[in-house]
Amino acid sequence: AQKITQTQPGMFVQEKEAVTLDCTYDTSDPSYGLFWYKQPSSGEMIFLIYQGSYDQQNATEGRYSLNFQKARKSANLVISASQLGDSAMYFCAMRGYNAGNNRKLIWGLGTSLAVNP
Amino acid sequence: GAGVSQSPSNKVTEKGKDVELRCDPISGHTALYWYRQSLGQGLEFLIYFQGNSAPDKSGLPSDRFSAERTGGSVSTLTIQRTQQEDSAVYLCASSPPDGYNSPLHFGNGTRLTVT
């Protein structure tokens, strides 16, 4: 069965410091993609970064990078130089691909990040 | 370009009434999802449309909930005989021809309050 686990319900970080949000996954699909989304208090869901299971390098998008460890089935989000506007809920999600079928996206329960000034 | 559009943005209804929530996906996106999010909670999957395939309805919580997608574009989520526990934000998302590397693009949601 496919599953996403985010073990940190809440995290705190000091402004300008880096923070890592954990995500582990379970899948038997040969190919899959991992996604991170941000949801600020306004409620919109904002796509941040994507990592494919066969990508050779870890994904990076500006201050966001993904620490992808395939053998450990983890895809942790690293936010560098935290800003007050980074305070939000962060969701990890995964979609697999198997035998010609794309599966629907599955989601973790999220991590609430608070950036302190 | 235009993003995913949901209407209404807010809906207050009395218990027992029916409501319809609308989602207009990004043009050309063949995959469409409905999710429900209660206050402070994660995303609860409701239903998934992919092109002309039969929808995945496995997340619908009861037979009071139904959804359709006309012409492969606009989708309507209908909740009949609403209950107070139906109060939540209903999010719609779409993605391009649904490869496993396609991110979902979300609308701003409909906040449903059942009084």
mmCIF file with all atom_site columns, C-alpha atoms in Angstrom:
data_model
loop_
_atom_site.group_PDB
_atom_site.id
_atom_site.type_symbol
_atom_site.label_atom_id
_atom_site.label_alt_id
_atom_site.label_comp_id
_atom_site.label_asym_id
_atom_site.label_entity_id
_atom_site.label_seq_id
_atom_site.pdbx_PDB_ins_code
_atom_site.Cartn_x
_atom_site.Cartn_y
_atom_site.Cartn_z
_atom_site.occupancy
_atom_site.B_iso_or_equiv
_atom_site.pdbx_formal_charge
_atom_site.auth_seq_id
_atom_site.auth_comp_id
_atom_site.auth_asym_id
_atom_site.auth_atom_id
_atom_site.pdbx_PDB_model_num
ATOM 1   C CA . ALA A 1 1   ? 0.000   0.000  0.000   1.00 0.00 ? 1   ALA A CA 1
ATOM 2   C CA . GLN A 1 2   ? 1.075   3.544  -0.641  1.00 0.00 ? 2   GLN A CA 1
ATOM 3   C CA . LYS A 1 3   ? 1.611   5.784  2.346   1.00 0.00 ? 3   LYS A CA 1
ATOM 4   C CA . ILE A 1 4   ? 3.141   9.138  3.243   1.00 0.00 ? 4   ILE A CA 1
ATOM 5   C CA . THR A 1 5   ? 4.326   9.867  6.786   1.00 0.00 ? 5   THR A CA 1
ATOM 6   C CA . GLN A 1 6   ? 5.173   13.272 8.172   1.00 0.00 ? 6   GLN A CA 1
ATOM 7   C CA . THR A 1 7   ? 6.284   12.743 11.747  1.00 0.00 ? 7   THR A CA 1
ATOM 8   C CA . GLN A 1 8   ? 6.566   16.379 12.821  1.00 0.00 ? 8   GLN A CA 1
ATOM 9   C CA . PRO A 1 9   ? 3.173   17.935 13.590  1.00 0.00 ? 9   PRO A CA 1
ATOM 10  C CA . GLY A 1 10  ? 4.841   21.252 14.415  1.00 0.00 ? 10  GLY A CA 1
ATOM 11  C CA . MET A 1 11  ? 8.241   22.833 13.957  1.00 0.00 ? 11  MET A CA 1
ATOM 12  C CA . PHE A 1 12  ? 9.835   26.087 15.037  1.00 0.00 ? 12  PHE A CA 1
ATOM 13  C CA . VAL A 1 13  ? 12.770  27.804 13.392  1.00 0.00 ? 13  VAL A CA 1
ATOM 14  C CA . GLN A 1 14  ? 14.539  31.088 13.918  1.00 0.00 ? 14  GLN A CA 1
ATOM 15  C CA . GLU A 1 15  ? 14.401  33.560 11.086  1.00 0.00 ? 15  GLU A CA 1
ATOM 16  C CA . LYS A 1 16  ? 17.351  33.225 8.664   1.00 0.00 ? 16  LYS A CA 1
ATOM 17  C CA . GLU A 1 17  ? 18.141  29.689 9.803   1.00 0.00 ? 17  GLU A CA 1
ATOM 18  C CA . ALA A 1 18  ? 17.614  26.522 7.766   1.00 0.00 ? 18  ALA A CA 1
ATOM 19  C CA . VAL A 1 19  ? 14.967  23.944 8.628   1.00 0.00 ? 19  VAL A CA 1
ATOM 20  C CA . THR A 1 20  ? 14.293  20.395 7.489   1.00 0.00 ? 20  THR A CA 1
ATOM 21  C CA . LEU A 1 21  ? 10.788  18.987 7.280   1.00 0.00 ? 21  LEU A CA 1
ATOM 22  C CA . ASP A 1 22  ? 10.640  15.207 7.253   1.00 0.00 ? 22  ASP A CA 1
ATOM 23  C CA . CYS A 1 23  ? 8.727   13.013 4.844   1.00 0.00 ? 23  CYS A CA 1
ATOM 24  C CA . THR A 1 24  ? 8.944   9.254  4.466   1.00 0.00 ? 24  THR A CA 1
ATOM 25  C CA . TYR A 1 25  ? 6.975   7.208  2.014   1.00 0.00 ? 25  TYR A CA 1
ATOM 26  C CA . ASP A 1 26  ? 6.081   3.660  1.184   1.00 0.00 ? 26  ASP A CA 1
ATOM 27  C CA . THR A 1 27  ? 5.346   2.377  -2.276  1.00 0.00 ? 27  THR A CA 1
ATOM 28  C CA . SER A 1 28  ? 5.947   -0.668 -4.433  1.00 0.00 ? 28  SER A CA 1
ATOM 29  C CA . ASP A 1 29  ? 5.551   1.237  -7.676  1.00 0.00 ? 29  ASP A CA 1
ATOM 30  C CA . PRO A 1 30  ? 8.621   1.209  -9.929  1.00 0.00 ? 30  PRO A CA 1
ATOM 31  C CA . SER A 1 31  ? 8.288   4.903  -10.684 1.00 0.00 ? 31  SER A CA 1
ATOM 32  C CA . TYR A 1 32  ? 6.877   7.684  -8.587  1.00 0.00 ? 32  TYR A CA 1
ATOM 33  C CA . GLY A 1 33  ? 6.987   11.385 -7.972  1.00 0.00 ? 33  GLY A CA 1
ATOM 34  C CA . LEU A 1 34  ? 7.213   13.276 -4.713  1.00 0.00 ? 34  LEU A CA 1
ATOM 35  C CA . PHE A 1 35  ? 5.750   16.723 -4.177  1.00 0.00 ? 35  PHE A CA 1
ATOM 36  C CA . TRP A 1 36  ? 5.822   19.377 -1.495  1.00 0.00 ? 36  TRP A CA 1
ATOM 37  C CA . TYR A 1 37  ? 3.099   21.953 -1.030  1.00 0.00 ? 37  TYR A CA 1
ATOM 38  C CA . LYS A 1 38  ? 2.811   24.984 1.224   1.00 0.00 ? 38  LYS A CA 1
ATOM 39  C CA . GLN A 1 39  ? -0.479  26.127 2.709   1.00 0.00 ? 39  GLN A CA 1
ATOM 40  C CA . PRO A 1 40  ? -0.336  29.520 4.451   1.00 0.00 ? 40  PRO A CA 1
ATOM 41  C CA . SER A 1 41  ? -3.111  30.687 6.741   1.00 0.00 ? 41  SER A CA 1
ATOM 42  C CA . SER A 1 42  ? -4.904  32.136 3.729   1.00 0.00 ? 42  SER A CA 1
ATOM 43  C CA . GLY A 1 43  ? -5.694  28.556 2.725   1.00 0.00 ? 43  GLY A CA 1
ATOM 44  C CA . GLU A 1 44  ? -4.287  28.396 -0.804  1.00 0.00 ? 44  GLU A CA 1
ATOM 45  C CA . MET A 1 45  ? -2.213  25.339 -1.686  1.00 0.00 ? 45  MET A CA 1
ATOM 46  C CA . ILE A 1 46  ? 1.064   26.334 -3.300  1.00 0.00 ? 46  ILE A CA 1
ATOM 47  C CA . PHE A 1 47  ? 3.220   23.836 -5.180  1.00 0.00 ? 47  PHE A CA 1
ATOM 48  C CA . LEU A 1 48  ? 6.862   24.136 -4.083  1.00 0.00 ? 48  LEU A CA 1
ATOM 49  C CA . ILE A 1 49  ? 9.028   21.380 -5.493  1.00 0.00 ? 49  ILE A CA 1
ATOM 50  C CA . TYR A 1 50  ? 8.995   18.027 -7.254  1.00 0.00 ? 50  TYR A CA 1
ATOM 51  C CA . GLN A 1 51  ? 11.364  15.033 -7.148  1.00 0.00 ? 51  GLN A CA 1
ATOM 52  C CA . GLY A 1 52  ? 11.117  12.104 -9.531  1.00 0.00 ? 52  GLY A CA 1
ATOM 53  C CA . SER A 1 53  ? 12.173  8.677  -8.365  1.00 0.00 ? 53  SER A CA 1
ATOM 54  C CA . TYR A 1 54  ? 14.679  8.335  -11.203 1.00 0.00 ? 54  TYR A CA 1
ATOM 55  C CA . ASP A 1 55  ? 16.090  11.822 -10.978 1.00 0.00 ? 55  ASP A CA 1
ATOM 56  C CA . GLN A 1 56  ? 19.833  11.663 -10.480 1.00 0.00 ? 56  GLN A CA 1
ATOM 57  C CA . GLN A 1 57  ? 20.086  14.880 -8.535  1.00 0.00 ? 57  GLN A CA 1
ATOM 58  C CA . ASN A 1 58  ? 18.146  16.311 -5.651  1.00 0.00 ? 58  ASN A CA 1
ATOM 59  C CA . ALA A 1 59  ? 15.600  18.896 -6.724  1.00 0.00 ? 59  ALA A CA 1
ATOM 60  C CA . THR A 1 60  ? 16.157  22.534 -5.888  1.00 0.00 ? 60  THR A CA 1
ATOM 61  C CA . GLU A 1 61  ? 13.887  25.565 -6.327  1.00 0.00 ? 61  GLU A CA 1
ATOM 62  C CA . GLY A 1 62  ? 15.285  28.761 -4.912  1.00 0.00 ? 62  GLY A CA 1
ATOM 63  C CA . ARG A 1 63  ? 15.463  28.422 -1.130  1.00 0.00 ? 63  ARG A CA 1
ATOM 64  C CA . TYR A 1 64  ? 13.768  25.009 -1.289  1.00 0.00 ? 64  TYR A CA 1
ATOM 65  C CA . SER A 1 65  ? 15.667  21.802 -1.803  1.00 0.00 ? 65  SER A CA 1
ATOM 66  C CA . LEU A 1 66  ? 14.737  18.193 -1.446  1.00 0.00 ? 66  LEU A CA 1
ATOM 67  C CA . ASN A 1 67  ? 16.983  15.755 0.392   1.00 0.00 ? 67  ASN A CA 1
ATOM 68  C CA . PHE A 1 68  ? 15.969  12.605 -1.484  1.00 0.00 ? 68  PHE A CA 1
ATOM 69  C CA . GLN A 1 69  ? 17.266  9.321  -0.114  1.00 0.00 ? 69  GLN A CA 1
ATOM 70  C CA . LYS A 1 70  ? 15.680  6.616  -2.211  1.00 0.00 ? 70  LYS A CA 1
ATOM 71  C CA . ALA A 1 71  ? 17.022  3.659  -0.249  1.00 0.00 ? 71  ALA A CA 1
ATOM 72  C CA . ARG A 1 72  ? 15.593  5.107  2.933   1.00 0.00 ? 72  ARG A CA 1
ATOM 73  C CA . LYS A 1 73  ? 12.382  6.163  1.186   1.00 0.00 ? 73  LYS A CA 1
ATOM 74  C CA . SER A 1 74  ? 12.655  9.674  2.484   1.00 0.00 ? 74  SER A CA 1
ATOM 75  C CA . ALA A 1 75  ? 12.138  13.008 0.755   1.00 0.00 ? 75  ALA A CA 1
ATOM 76  C CA . ASN A 1 76  ? 12.809  15.727 3.284   1.00 0.00 ? 76  ASN A CA 1
ATOM 77  C CA . LEU A 1 77  ? 12.217  19.371 2.418   1.00 0.00 ? 77  LEU A CA 1
ATOM 78  C CA . VAL A 1 78  ? 14.989  21.785 3.328   1.00 0.00 ? 78  VAL A CA 1
ATOM 79  C CA . ILE A 1 79  ? 14.175  25.486 3.553   1.00 0.00 ? 79  ILE A CA 1
ATOM 80  C CA . SER A 1 80  ? 17.255  27.661 3.732   1.00 0.00 ? 80  SER A CA 1
ATOM 81  C CA . ALA A 1 81  ? 17.398  31.164 5.213   1.00 0.00 ? 81  ALA A CA 1
ATOM 82  C CA . SER A 1 82  ? 13.899  30.995 6.689   1.00 0.00 ? 82  SER A CA 1
ATOM 83  C CA . GLN A 1 83  ? 11.673  34.015 6.359   1.00 0.00 ? 83  GLN A CA 1
ATOM 84  C CA . LEU A 1 84  ? 8.637   35.036 8.382   1.00 0.00 ? 84  LEU A CA 1
ATOM 85  C CA . GLY A 1 85  ? 6.502   34.369 5.318   1.00 0.00 ? 85  GLY A CA 1
ATOM 86  C CA . ASP A 1 86  ? 7.519   30.711 5.419   1.00 0.00 ? 86  ASP A CA 1
ATOM 87  C CA . SER A 1 87  ? 5.234   30.183 8.394   1.00 0.00 ? 87  SER A CA 1
ATOM 88  C CA . ALA A 1 88  ? 2.626   27.773 7.051   1.00 0.00 ? 88  ALA A CA 1
ATOM 89  C CA . MET A 1 89  ? 1.520   24.162 6.836   1.00 0.00 ? 89  MET A CA 1
ATOM 90  C CA . TYR A 1 90  ? 3.695   22.000 4.620   1.00 0.00 ? 90  TYR A CA 1
ATOM 91  C CA . PHE A 1 91  ? 2.384   18.854 2.962   1.00 0.00 ? 91  PHE A CA 1
ATOM 92  C CA . CYS A 1 92  ? 4.316   16.030 1.342   1.00 0.00 ? 92  CYS A CA 1
ATOM 93  C CA . ALA A 1 93  ? 2.561   14.031 -1.380  1.00 0.00 ? 93  ALA A CA 1
ATOM 94  C CA . MET A 1 94  ? 3.347   11.144 -3.711  1.00 0.00 ? 94  MET A CA 1
ATOM 95  C CA . ARG A 1 95  ? 2.013   9.675  -6.909  1.00 0.00 ? 95  ARG A CA 1
ATOM 96  C CA . GLY A 1 96  ? 3.094   6.328  -8.296  1.00 0.00 ? 96  GLY A CA 1
ATOM 97  C CA . TYR A 1 97  ? 3.126   4.733  -11.714 1.00 0.00 ? 97  TYR A CA 1
ATOM 98  C CA . ASN A 1 98  ? 2.710   1.026  -12.260 1.00 0.00 ? 98  ASN A CA 1
ATOM 99  C CA . ALA A 1 99  ? 1.862   -1.143 -15.259 1.00 0.00 ? 99  ALA A CA 1
ATOM 100 C CA . GLY A 1 100 ? 0.557   1.673  -17.409 1.00 0.00 ? 100 GLY A CA 1
ATOM 101 C CA . ASN A 1 101 ? -1.536  3.218  -14.671 1.00 0.00 ? 101 ASN A CA 1
ATOM 102 C CA . ASN A 1 102 ? -1.010  6.489  -12.893 1.00 0.00 ? 102 ASN A CA 1
ATOM 103 C CA . ARG A 1 103 ? -2.215  6.394  -9.337  1.00 0.00 ? 103 ARG A CA 1
ATOM 104 C CA . LYS A 1 104 ? -3.925  9.227  -7.592  1.00 0.00 ? 104 LYS A CA 1
ATOM 105 C CA . LEU A 1 105 ? -1.909  11.521 -5.375  1.00 0.00 ? 105 LEU A CA 1
ATOM 106 C CA . ILE A 1 106 ? -1.675  10.571 -1.711  1.00 0.00 ? 106 ILE A CA 1
ATOM 107 C CA . TRP A 1 107 ? -0.880  13.021 1.063   1.00 0.00 ? 107 TRP A CA 1
ATOM 108 C CA . GLY A 1 108 ? 0.799   13.250 4.430   1.00 0.00 ? 108 GLY A CA 1
ATOM 109 C CA . LEU A 1 109 ? -0.908  14.924 7.361   1.00 0.00 ? 109 LEU A CA 1
ATOM 110 C CA . GLY A 1 110 ? 1.317   17.978 7.183   1.00 0.00 ? 110 GLY A CA 1
ATOM 111 C CA . THR A 1 111 ? 3.821   19.851 9.334   1.00 0.00 ? 111 THR A CA 1
ATOM 112 C CA . SER A 1 112 ? 3.065   23.259 10.778  1.00 0.00 ? 112 SER A CA 1
ATOM 113 C CA . LEU A 1 113 ? 6.122   25.507 10.561  1.00 0.00 ? 113 LEU A CA 1
ATOM 114 C CA . ALA A 1 114 ? 6.453   28.667 12.617  1.00 0.00 ? 114 ALA A CA 1
ATOM 115 C CA . VAL A 1 115 ? 9.301   31.066 11.875  1.00 0.00 ? 115 VAL A CA 1
ATOM 116 C CA . ASN A 1 116 ? 10.279  33.192 14.849  1.00 0.00 ? 116 ASN A CA 1
ATOM 117 C CA . PRO A 1 117 ? 11.705  36.699 14.380  1.00 0.00 ? 117 PRO A CA 1
ATOM 118 C CA . GLY B 2 1   ? -2.957  32.321 -17.447 1.00 0.00 ? 1   GLY B CA 1
ATOM 119 C CA . ALA B 2 2   ? -6.177  31.409 -15.655 1.00 0.00 ? 2   ALA B CA 1
ATOM 120 C CA . GLY B 2 3   ? -5.862  29.061 -12.734 1.00 0.00 ? 3   GLY B CA 1
ATOM 121 C CA . VAL B 2 4   ? -8.366  26.675 -11.216 1.00 0.00 ? 4   VAL B CA 1
ATOM 122 C CA . SER B 2 5   ? -11.538 28.542 -10.416 1.00 0.00 ? 5   SER B CA 1
ATOM 123 C CA . GLN B 2 6   ? -13.962 27.501 -7.693  1.00 0.00 ? 6   GLN B CA 1
ATOM 124 C CA . SER B 2 7   ? -17.337 28.966 -6.865  1.00 0.00 ? 7   SER B CA 1
ATOM 125 C CA . PRO B 2 8   ? -18.764 30.061 -4.615  1.00 0.00 ? 8   PRO B CA 1
ATOM 126 C CA . SER B 2 9   ? -15.846 31.026 -2.400  1.00 0.00 ? 9   SER B CA 1
ATOM 127 C CA . ASN B 2 10  ? -18.087 30.884 0.645   1.00 0.00 ? 10  ASN B CA 1
ATOM 128 C CA . LYS B 2 11  ? -21.391 29.115 1.191   1.00 0.00 ? 11  LYS B CA 1
ATOM 129 C CA . VAL B 2 12  ? -23.560 29.154 4.278   1.00 0.00 ? 12  VAL B CA 1
ATOM 130 C CA . THR B 2 13  ? -26.484 26.766 4.229   1.00 0.00 ? 13  THR B CA 1
ATOM 131 C CA . GLU B 2 14  ? -29.006 25.346 6.611   1.00 0.00 ? 14  GLU B CA 1
ATOM 132 C CA . LYS B 2 15  ? -28.829 21.756 7.725   1.00 0.00 ? 15  LYS B CA 1
ATOM 133 C CA . GLY B 2 16  ? -30.809 19.540 5.398   1.00 0.00 ? 16  GLY B CA 1
ATOM 134 C CA . LYS B 2 17  ? -30.407 21.705 2.303   1.00 0.00 ? 17  LYS B CA 1
ATOM 135 C CA . ASP B 2 18  ? -28.586 20.606 -0.841  1.00 0.00 ? 18  ASP B CA 1
ATOM 136 C CA . VAL B 2 19  ? -25.516 22.476 -2.093  1.00 0.00 ? 19  VAL B CA 1
ATOM 137 C CA . GLU B 2 20  ? -23.567 22.483 -5.336  1.00 0.00 ? 20  GLU B CA 1
ATOM 138 C CA . LEU B 2 21  ? -19.928 23.445 -5.536  1.00 0.00 ? 21  LEU B CA 1
ATOM 139 C CA . ARG B 2 22  ? -18.358 24.220 -8.856  1.00 0.00 ? 22  ARG B CA 1
ATOM 140 C CA . CYS B 2 23  ? -14.819 23.755 -10.154 1.00 0.00 ? 23  CYS B CA 1
ATOM 141 C CA . ASP B 2 24  ? -13.483 25.063 -13.442 1.00 0.00 ? 24  ASP B CA 1
ATOM 142 C CA . PRO B 2 25  ? -10.077 23.478 -14.057 1.00 0.00 ? 25  PRO B CA 1
ATOM 143 C CA . ILE B 2 26  ? -7.193  24.827 -16.083 1.00 0.00 ? 26  ILE B CA 1
ATOM 144 C CA . SER B 2 27  ? -7.868  24.372 -19.779 1.00 0.00 ? 27  SER B CA 1
ATOM 145 C CA . GLY B 2 28  ? -6.347  21.153 -21.083 1.00 0.00 ? 28  GLY B CA 1
ATOM 146 C CA . HIS B 2 29  ? -5.986  19.523 -17.684 1.00 0.00 ? 29  HIS B CA 1
ATOM 147 C CA . THR B 2 30  ? -7.447  16.049 -17.866 1.00 0.00 ? 30  THR B CA 1
ATOM 148 C CA . ALA B 2 31  ? -7.155  15.108 -14.208 1.00 0.00 ? 31  ALA B CA 1
ATOM 149 C CA . LEU B 2 32  ? -9.412  16.684 -11.605 1.00 0.00 ? 32  LEU B CA 1
ATOM 150 C CA . TYR B 2 33  ? -9.548  16.041 -7.886  1.00 0.00 ? 33  TYR B CA 1
ATOM 151 C CA . TRP B 2 34  ? -11.878 17.058 -5.081  1.00 0.00 ? 34  TRP B CA 1
ATOM 152 C CA . TYR B 2 35  ? -10.582 17.214 -1.542  1.00 0.00 ? 35  TYR B CA 1
ATOM 153 C CA . ARG B 2 36  ? -12.096 18.238 1.757   1.00 0.00 ? 36  ARG B CA 1
ATOM 154 C CA . GLN B 2 37  ? -10.134 19.965 4.484   1.00 0.00 ? 37  GLN B CA 1
ATOM 155 C CA . SER B 2 38  ? -11.526 20.509 7.945   1.00 0.00 ? 38  SER B CA 1
ATOM 156 C CA . LEU B 2 39  ? -10.085 23.249 10.162  1.00 0.00 ? 39  LEU B CA 1
ATOM 157 C CA . GLY B 2 40  ? -6.452  22.526 10.982  1.00 0.00 ? 40  GLY B CA 1
ATOM 158 C CA . GLN B 2 41  ? -6.531  19.142 9.299   1.00 0.00 ? 41  GLN B CA 1
ATOM 159 C CA . GLY B 2 42  ? -4.934  17.558 6.262   1.00 0.00 ? 42  GLY B CA 1
ATOM 160 C CA . LEU B 2 43  ? -6.513  16.848 2.914   1.00 0.00 ? 43  LEU B CA 1
ATOM 161 C CA . GLU B 2 44  ? -9.247  14.248 2.714   1.00 0.00 ? 44  GLU B CA 1
ATOM 162 C CA . PHE B 2 45  ? -9.562  12.746 -0.765  1.00 0.00 ? 45  PHE B CA 1
ATOM 163 C CA . LEU B 2 46  ? -13.101 12.685 -2.125  1.00 0.00 ? 46  LEU B CA 1
ATOM 164 C CA . ILE B 2 47  ? -13.113 11.872 -5.838  1.00 0.00 ? 47  ILE B CA 1
ATOM 165 C CA . TYR B 2 48  ? -10.759 11.764 -8.828  1.00 0.00 ? 48  TYR B CA 1
ATOM 166 C CA . PHE B 2 49  ? -11.585 12.190 -12.509 1.00 0.00 ? 49  PHE B CA 1
ATOM 167 C CA . GLN B 2 50  ? -9.056  11.236 -15.174 1.00 0.00 ? 50  GLN B CA 1
ATOM 168 C CA . GLY B 2 51  ? -10.031 11.888 -18.759 1.00 0.00 ? 51  GLY B CA 1
ATOM 169 C CA . ASN B 2 52  ? -12.803 9.584  -19.929 1.00 0.00 ? 52  ASN B CA 1
ATOM 170 C CA . SER B 2 53  ? -12.070 6.885  -17.367 1.00 0.00 ? 53  SER B CA 1
ATOM 171 C CA . ALA B 2 54  ? -14.587 5.978  -14.688 1.00 0.00 ? 54  ALA B CA 1
ATOM 172 C CA . PRO B 2 55  ? -14.042 8.290  -11.713 1.00 0.00 ? 55  PRO B CA 1
ATOM 173 C CA . ASP B 2 56  ? -12.457 7.034  -8.521  1.00 0.00 ? 56  ASP B CA 1
ATOM 174 C CA . LYS B 2 57  ? -15.203 7.665  -5.965  1.00 0.00 ? 57  LYS B CA 1
ATOM 175 C CA . SER B 2 58  ? -13.552 5.767  -3.153  1.00 0.00 ? 58  SER B CA 1
ATOM 176 C CA . GLY B 2 59  ? -13.218 8.850  -0.930  1.00 0.00 ? 59  GLY B CA 1
ATOM 177 C CA . LEU B 2 60  ? -16.829 10.002 -0.936  1.00 0.00 ? 60  LEU B CA 1
ATOM 178 C CA . PRO B 2 61  ? -17.919 9.789  2.715   1.00 0.00 ? 61  PRO B CA 1
ATOM 179 C CA . SER B 2 62  ? -21.552 8.903  2.113   1.00 0.00 ? 62  SER B CA 1
ATOM 180 C CA . ASP B 2 63  ? -24.168 8.578  -0.599  1.00 0.00 ? 63  ASP B CA 1
ATOM 181 C CA . ARG B 2 64  ? -25.169 12.181 0.091   1.00 0.00 ? 64  ARG B CA 1
ATOM 182 C CA . PHE B 2 65  ? -22.052 13.178 -1.829  1.00 0.00 ? 65  PHE B CA 1
ATOM 183 C CA . SER B 2 66  ? -21.807 12.973 -5.601  1.00 0.00 ? 66  SER B CA 1
ATOM 184 C CA . ALA B 2 67  ? -19.785 14.626 -8.314  1.00 0.00 ? 67  ALA B CA 1
ATOM 185 C CA . GLU B 2 68  ? -19.828 14.856 -12.036 1.00 0.00 ? 68  GLU B CA 1
ATOM 186 C CA . ARG B 2 69  ? -17.590 16.268 -14.683 1.00 0.00 ? 69  ARG B CA 1
ATOM 187 C CA . THR B 2 70  ? -19.239 17.418 -17.857 1.00 0.00 ? 70  THR B CA 1
ATOM 188 C CA . GLY B 2 71  ? -17.390 17.373 -21.153 1.00 0.00 ? 71  GLY B CA 1
ATOM 189 C CA . GLY B 2 72  ? -14.137 16.626 -19.434 1.00 0.00 ? 72  GLY B CA 1
ATOM 190 C CA . SER B 2 73  ? -13.977 20.131 -18.037 1.00 0.00 ? 73  SER B CA 1
ATOM 191 C CA . VAL B 2 74  ? -16.174 21.717 -15.364 1.00 0.00 ? 74  VAL B CA 1
ATOM 192 C CA . SER B 2 75  ? -16.962 19.624 -12.318 1.00 0.00 ? 75  SER B CA 1
ATOM 193 C CA . THR B 2 76  ? -19.758 19.939 -9.791  1.00 0.00 ? 76  THR B CA 1
ATOM 194 C CA . LEU B 2 77  ? -19.686 18.448 -6.311  1.00 0.00 ? 77  LEU B CA 1
ATOM 195 C CA . THR B 2 78  ? -23.158 18.019 -4.839  1.00 0.00 ? 78  THR B CA 1
ATOM 196 C CA . ILE B 2 79  ? -23.921 17.439 -1.201  1.00 0.00 ? 79  ILE B CA 1
ATOM 197 C CA . GLN B 2 80  ? -27.499 16.482 -0.442  1.00 0.00 ? 80  GLN B CA 1
ATOM 198 C CA . ARG B 2 81  ? -29.245 16.951 2.904   1.00 0.00 ? 81  ARG B CA 1
ATOM 199 C CA . THR B 2 82  ? -26.216 18.726 4.362   1.00 0.00 ? 82  THR B CA 1
ATOM 200 C CA . GLN B 2 83  ? -25.150 17.998 7.911   1.00 0.00 ? 83  GLN B CA 1
ATOM 201 C CA . GLN B 2 84  ? -23.088 20.127 10.282  1.00 0.00 ? 84  GLN B CA 1
ATOM 202 C CA . GLU B 2 85  ? -20.151 17.747 9.955   1.00 0.00 ? 85  GLU B CA 1
ATOM 203 C CA . ASP B 2 86  ? -20.018 18.633 6.251   1.00 0.00 ? 86  ASP B CA 1
ATOM 204 C CA . SER B 2 87  ? -18.683 22.072 7.210   1.00 0.00 ? 87  SER B CA 1
ATOM 205 C CA . ALA B 2 88  ? -15.194 22.329 5.742   1.00 0.00 ? 88  ALA B CA 1
ATOM 206 C CA . VAL B 2 89  ? -13.204 23.833 2.906   1.00 0.00 ? 89  VAL B CA 1
ATOM 207 C CA . TYR B 2 90  ? -13.706 21.942 -0.337  1.00 0.00 ? 90  TYR B CA 1
ATOM 208 C CA . LEU B 2 91  ? -10.670 22.122 -2.593  1.00 0.00 ? 91  LEU B CA 1
ATOM 209 C CA . CYS B 2 92  ? -10.544 21.316 -6.268  1.00 0.00 ? 92  CYS B CA 1
ATOM 210 C CA . ALA B 2 93  ? -7.311  20.639 -8.131  1.00 0.00 ? 93  ALA B CA 1
ATOM 211 C CA . SER B 2 94  ? -6.394  19.764 -11.684 1.00 0.00 ? 94  SER B CA 1
ATOM 212 C CA . SER B 2 95  ? -3.302  18.553 -13.443 1.00 0.00 ? 95  SER B CA 1
ATOM 213 C CA . PRO B 2 96  ? -2.154  18.078 -17.037 1.00 0.00 ? 96  PRO B CA 1
ATOM 214 C CA . PRO B 2 97  ? -2.491  14.728 -18.782 1.00 0.00 ? 97  PRO B CA 1
ATOM 215 C CA . ASP B 2 98  ? -1.897  12.950 -15.570 1.00 0.00 ? 98  ASP B CA 1
ATOM 216 C CA . GLY B 2 99  ? 1.668   11.817 -15.570 1.00 0.00 ? 99  GLY B CA 1
ATOM 217 C CA . TYR B 2 100 ? 3.149   10.828 -12.235 1.00 0.00 ? 100 TYR B CA 1
ATOM 218 C CA . ASN B 2 101 ? 5.319   13.921 -12.380 1.00 0.00 ? 101 ASN B CA 1
ATOM 219 C CA . SER B 2 102 ? 2.417   16.338 -12.829 1.00 0.00 ? 102 SER B CA 1
ATOM 220 C CA . PRO B 2 103 ? 1.854   18.677 -9.884  1.00 0.00 ? 103 PRO B CA 1
ATOM 221 C CA . LEU B 2 104 ? -1.674  19.542 -8.929  1.00 0.00 ? 104 LEU B CA 1
ATOM 222 C CA . HIS B 2 105 ? -2.870  23.094 -9.330  1.00 0.00 ? 105 HIS B CA 1
ATOM 223 C CA . PHE B 2 106 ? -5.368  24.058 -6.669  1.00 0.00 ? 106 PHE B CA 1
ATOM 224 C CA . GLY B 2 107 ? -8.257  26.458 -6.603  1.00 0.00 ? 107 GLY B CA 1
ATOM 225 C CA . ASN B 2 108 ? -8.823  28.702 -3.617  1.00 0.00 ? 108 ASN B CA 1
ATOM 226 C CA . GLY B 2 109 ? -11.529 26.448 -2.280  1.00 0.00 ? 109 GLY B CA 1
ATOM 227 C CA . THR B 2 110 ? -15.133 26.804 -1.203  1.00 0.00 ? 110 THR B CA 1
ATOM 228 C CA . ARG B 2 111 ? -15.688 27.310 2.499   1.00 0.00 ? 111 ARG B CA 1
ATOM 229 C CA . LEU B 2 112 ? -18.919 25.523 3.376   1.00 0.00 ? 112 LEU B CA 1
ATOM 230 C CA . THR B 2 113 ? -20.664 26.275 6.647   1.00 0.00 ? 113 THR B CA 1
ATOM 231 C CA . VAL B 2 114 ? -23.722 24.263 7.609   1.00 0.00 ? 114 VAL B CA 1
ATOM 232 C CA . THR B 2 115 ? -25.792 25.888 10.348  1.00 0.00 ? 115 THR B CA 1
#
